[in-house]
Amino acid sequence: ELQQKVEETELLKMELQMLETERVRLSLVEEKLMDVLQLLQQLRDLNISKRALGKILLSTLESCRDPQPGKAHLFEVLDTLQQELAACELLHKEPVEQGQSPQPLSNPLVISC
């Protein structure tokens, strides 16, 4: 009977550890999702076109087509989307003065917002 209680205790400890691990994972996903939503809100406030936003989303999905081993696919997609949105030129542009043309992209592979 004592051995059975010890085994039950070990199983409960393992289950608790798995739940804690899942809680941490979900917390990280929630944080990343909040970052993505905040960037989307900023871009909406800057009147980003739906076409430009669609290009960012499609680029993200394309780059995450094949999941990397050892990395949660959902987190990978959110992380990549957050990076793509954060790199959007509209978020980093200073207002263009009248008569001044916008700077050309230094990297032609970067998606311009």
PDB file of C-alpha atoms in Angstrom:
ATOM      1  CA  GLU A   1       0.000   0.000   0.000  1.00  0.00           C
ATOM      2  CA  LEU A   2       2.879   2.356   0.791  1.00  0.00           C
ATOM      3  CA  GLN A   3       4.504   1.518  -2.544  1.00  0.00           C
ATOM      4  CA  GLN A   4       1.244   2.335  -4.319  1.00  0.00           C
ATOM      5  CA  LYS A   5       1.081   5.740  -2.589  1.00  0.00           C
ATOM      6  CA  VAL A   6       4.678   6.466  -3.610  1.00  0.00           C
ATOM      7  CA  GLU A   7       3.873   5.612  -7.237  1.00  0.00           C
ATOM      8  CA  GLU A   8       0.760   7.802  -7.180  1.00  0.00           C
ATOM      9  CA  THR A   9       2.811  10.646  -5.735  1.00  0.00           C
ATOM     10  CA  GLU A  10       5.403  10.290  -8.489  1.00  0.00           C
ATOM     11  CA  LEU A  11       2.699  10.275 -11.148  1.00  0.00           C
ATOM     12  CA  LEU A  12       1.135  13.397  -9.649  1.00  0.00           C
ATOM     13  CA  LYS A  13       4.539  15.115  -9.576  1.00  0.00           C
ATOM     14  CA  MET A  14       5.101  14.278 -13.248  1.00  0.00           C
ATOM     15  CA  GLU A  15       1.637  15.518 -14.155  1.00  0.00           C
ATOM     16  CA  LEU A  16       2.203  18.740 -12.224  1.00  0.00           C
ATOM     17  CA  GLN A  17       5.526  19.270 -13.999  1.00  0.00           C
ATOM     18  CA  MET A  18       3.868  18.721 -17.401  1.00  0.00           C
ATOM     19  CA  LEU A  19       1.117  21.191 -16.511  1.00  0.00           C
ATOM     20  CA  GLU A  20       3.675  23.779 -15.412  1.00  0.00           C
ATOM     21  CA  THR A  21       5.599  23.311 -18.668  1.00  0.00           C
ATOM     22  CA  GLU A  22       2.393  23.774 -20.657  1.00  0.00           C
ATOM     23  CA  ARG A  23       1.507  26.872 -18.633  1.00  0.00           C
ATOM     24  CA  VAL A  24       4.880  28.432 -19.435  1.00  0.00           C
ATOM     25  CA  ARG A  25       4.509  27.550 -23.130  1.00  0.00           C
ATOM     26  CA  LEU A  26       1.050  29.097 -23.278  1.00  0.00           C
ATOM     27  CA  SER A  27       2.322  32.187 -21.484  1.00  0.00           C
ATOM     28  CA  LEU A  28       5.033  32.606 -24.146  1.00  0.00           C
ATOM     29  CA  VAL A  29       2.502  32.164 -26.933  1.00  0.00           C
ATOM     30  CA  GLU A  30       0.203  34.717 -25.296  1.00  0.00           C
ATOM     31  CA  GLU A  31       3.059  37.223 -25.002  1.00  0.00           C
ATOM     32  CA  LYS A  32       4.026  36.786 -28.654  1.00  0.00           C
ATOM     33  CA  LEU A  33       0.395  37.085 -29.736  1.00  0.00           C
ATOM     34  CA  MET A  34       0.048  40.332 -27.781  1.00  0.00           C
ATOM     35  CA  ASP A  35       3.179  41.681 -29.526  1.00  0.00           C
ATOM     36  CA  VAL A  36       1.729  40.757 -32.922  1.00  0.00           C
ATOM     37  CA  LEU A  37      -1.628  42.366 -32.113  1.00  0.00           C
ATOM     38  CA  GLN A  38       0.082  45.535 -30.895  1.00  0.00           C
ATOM     39  CA  LEU A  39       2.082  45.794 -34.138  1.00  0.00           C
ATOM     40  CA  LEU A  40      -1.063  45.184 -36.189  1.00  0.00           C
ATOM     41  CA  GLN A  41      -2.806  47.979 -34.261  1.00  0.00           C
ATOM     42  CA  GLN A  42       0.093  50.352 -34.945  1.00  0.00           C
ATOM     43  CA  LEU A  43       0.032  49.495 -38.634  1.00  0.00           C
ATOM     44  CA  ARG A  44      -3.723  49.983 -38.769  1.00  0.00           C
ATOM     45  CA  ASP A  45      -3.272  53.408 -37.207  1.00  0.00           C
ATOM     46  CA  LEU A  46      -0.762  54.172 -39.982  1.00  0.00           C
ATOM     47  CA  ASN A  47      -3.353  53.130 -42.595  1.00  0.00           C
ATOM     48  CA  ILE A  48      -1.391  50.214 -44.020  1.00  0.00           C
ATOM     49  CA  SER A  49      -3.054  48.794 -47.105  1.00  0.00           C
ATOM     50  CA  LYS A  50      -4.738  45.413 -46.961  1.00  0.00           C
ATOM     51  CA  ARG A  51      -2.573  44.326 -49.877  1.00  0.00           C
ATOM     52  CA  ALA A  52       0.662  45.152 -48.002  1.00  0.00           C
ATOM     53  CA  LEU A  53      -0.594  43.417 -44.881  1.00  0.00           C
ATOM     54  CA  GLY A  54      -1.582  40.405 -46.966  1.00  0.00           C
ATOM     55  CA  LYS A  55       1.913  40.258 -48.453  1.00  0.00           C
ATOM     56  CA  ILE A  56       3.425  40.232 -44.966  1.00  0.00           C
ATOM     57  CA  LEU A  57       1.095  37.447 -43.875  1.00  0.00           C
ATOM     58  CA  LEU A  58       1.739  35.356 -46.992  1.00  0.00           C
ATOM     59  CA  SER A  59       5.478  35.857 -46.618  1.00  0.00           C
ATOM     60  CA  THR A  60       5.255  34.675 -43.017  1.00  0.00           C
ATOM     61  CA  LEU A  61       3.244  31.597 -43.923  1.00  0.00           C
ATOM     62  CA  GLU A  62       5.602  30.762 -46.784  1.00  0.00           C
ATOM     63  CA  SER A  63       8.683  31.000 -44.569  1.00  0.00           C
ATOM     64  CA  CYS A  64       7.034  28.775 -41.950  1.00  0.00           C
ATOM     65  CA  ARG A  65       5.807  26.163 -44.403  1.00  0.00           C
ATOM     66  CA  ASP A  66       8.196  23.485 -43.118  1.00  0.00           C
ATOM     67  CA  PRO A  67       8.301  23.470 -39.297  1.00  0.00           C
ATOM     68  CA  GLN A  68      11.737  23.547 -37.721  1.00  0.00           C
ATOM     69  CA  PRO A  69      12.498  20.521 -35.554  1.00  0.00           C
ATOM     70  CA  GLY A  70      12.293  21.168 -31.835  1.00  0.00           C
ATOM     71  CA  LYS A  71      10.276  24.374 -32.188  1.00  0.00           C
ATOM     72  CA  ALA A  72       6.518  24.610 -31.716  1.00  0.00           C
ATOM     73  CA  HIS A  73       5.021  25.444 -35.110  1.00  0.00           C
ATOM     74  CA  LEU A  74       2.456  27.893 -33.710  1.00  0.00           C
ATOM     75  CA  PHE A  75       5.133  29.796 -31.822  1.00  0.00           C
ATOM     76  CA  GLU A  76       7.378  29.760 -34.899  1.00  0.00           C
ATOM     77  CA  VAL A  77       4.626  31.315 -37.048  1.00  0.00           C
ATOM     78  CA  LEU A  78       3.820  33.956 -34.420  1.00  0.00           C
ATOM     79  CA  ASP A  79       7.497  34.757 -33.932  1.00  0.00           C
ATOM     80  CA  THR A  80       8.095  35.104 -37.677  1.00  0.00           C
ATOM     81  CA  LEU A  81       4.963  37.241 -38.112  1.00  0.00           C
ATOM     82  CA  GLN A  82       6.068  39.485 -35.257  1.00  0.00           C
ATOM     83  CA  GLN A  83       9.494  39.914 -36.859  1.00  0.00           C
ATOM     84  CA  GLU A  84       7.976  40.654 -40.280  1.00  0.00           C
ATOM     85  CA  LEU A  85       5.584  43.220 -38.816  1.00  0.00           C
ATOM     86  CA  ALA A  86       8.290  44.833 -36.693  1.00  0.00           C
ATOM     87  CA  ALA A  87      10.483  45.181 -39.788  1.00  0.00           C
ATOM     88  CA  CYS A  88       7.731  47.034 -41.646  1.00  0.00           C
ATOM     89  CA  GLU A  89       9.080  50.339 -42.926  1.00  0.00           C
ATOM     90  CA  LEU A  90       5.957  52.303 -41.950  1.00  0.00           C
ATOM     91  CA  LEU A  91       6.717  51.729 -38.283  1.00  0.00           C
ATOM     92  CA  HIS A  92      10.219  53.157 -38.641  1.00  0.00           C
ATOM     93  CA  LYS A  93       9.642  55.935 -41.168  1.00  0.00           C
ATOM     94  CA  GLU A  94       9.846  59.523 -40.144  1.00  0.00           C
ATOM     95  CA  PRO A  95       7.220  61.648 -41.819  1.00  0.00           C
ATOM     96  CA  VAL A  96       8.329  62.516 -45.346  1.00  0.00           C
ATOM     97  CA  GLU A  97       8.594  66.252 -45.830  1.00  0.00           C
ATOM     98  CA  GLN A  98       6.876  67.769 -48.831  1.00  0.00           C
ATOM     99  CA  GLY A  99       8.971  67.640 -51.963  1.00  0.00           C
ATOM    100  CA  GLN A 100      11.166  64.884 -50.546  1.00  0.00           C
ATOM    101  CA  SER A 101      10.945  61.461 -52.159  1.00  0.00           C
ATOM    102  CA  PRO A 102      10.923  58.326 -50.006  1.00  0.00           C
ATOM    103  CA  GLN A 103      14.205  56.435 -49.662  1.00  0.00           C
ATOM    104  CA  PRO A 104      14.496  53.371 -51.916  1.00  0.00           C
ATOM    105  CA  LEU A 105      14.772  49.960 -50.287  1.00  0.00           C
ATOM    106  CA  SER A 106      18.346  48.852 -49.717  1.00  0.00           C
ATOM    107  CA  ASN A 107      17.338  45.197 -49.985  1.00  0.00           C
ATOM    108  CA  PRO A 108      14.993  44.373 -52.876  1.00  0.00           C
ATOM    109  CA  LEU A 109      13.831  41.217 -51.081  1.00  0.00           C
ATOM    110  CA  VAL A 110      12.353  43.180 -48.162  1.00  0.00           C
ATOM    111  CA  ILE A 111       8.630  43.607 -48.390  1.00  0.00           C
ATOM    112  CA  SER A 112       7.744  47.268 -48.208  1.00  0.00           C
ATOM    113  CA  CYS A 113       4.643  48.266 -46.334  1.00  0.00           C
TER     114      CYS A 113
END
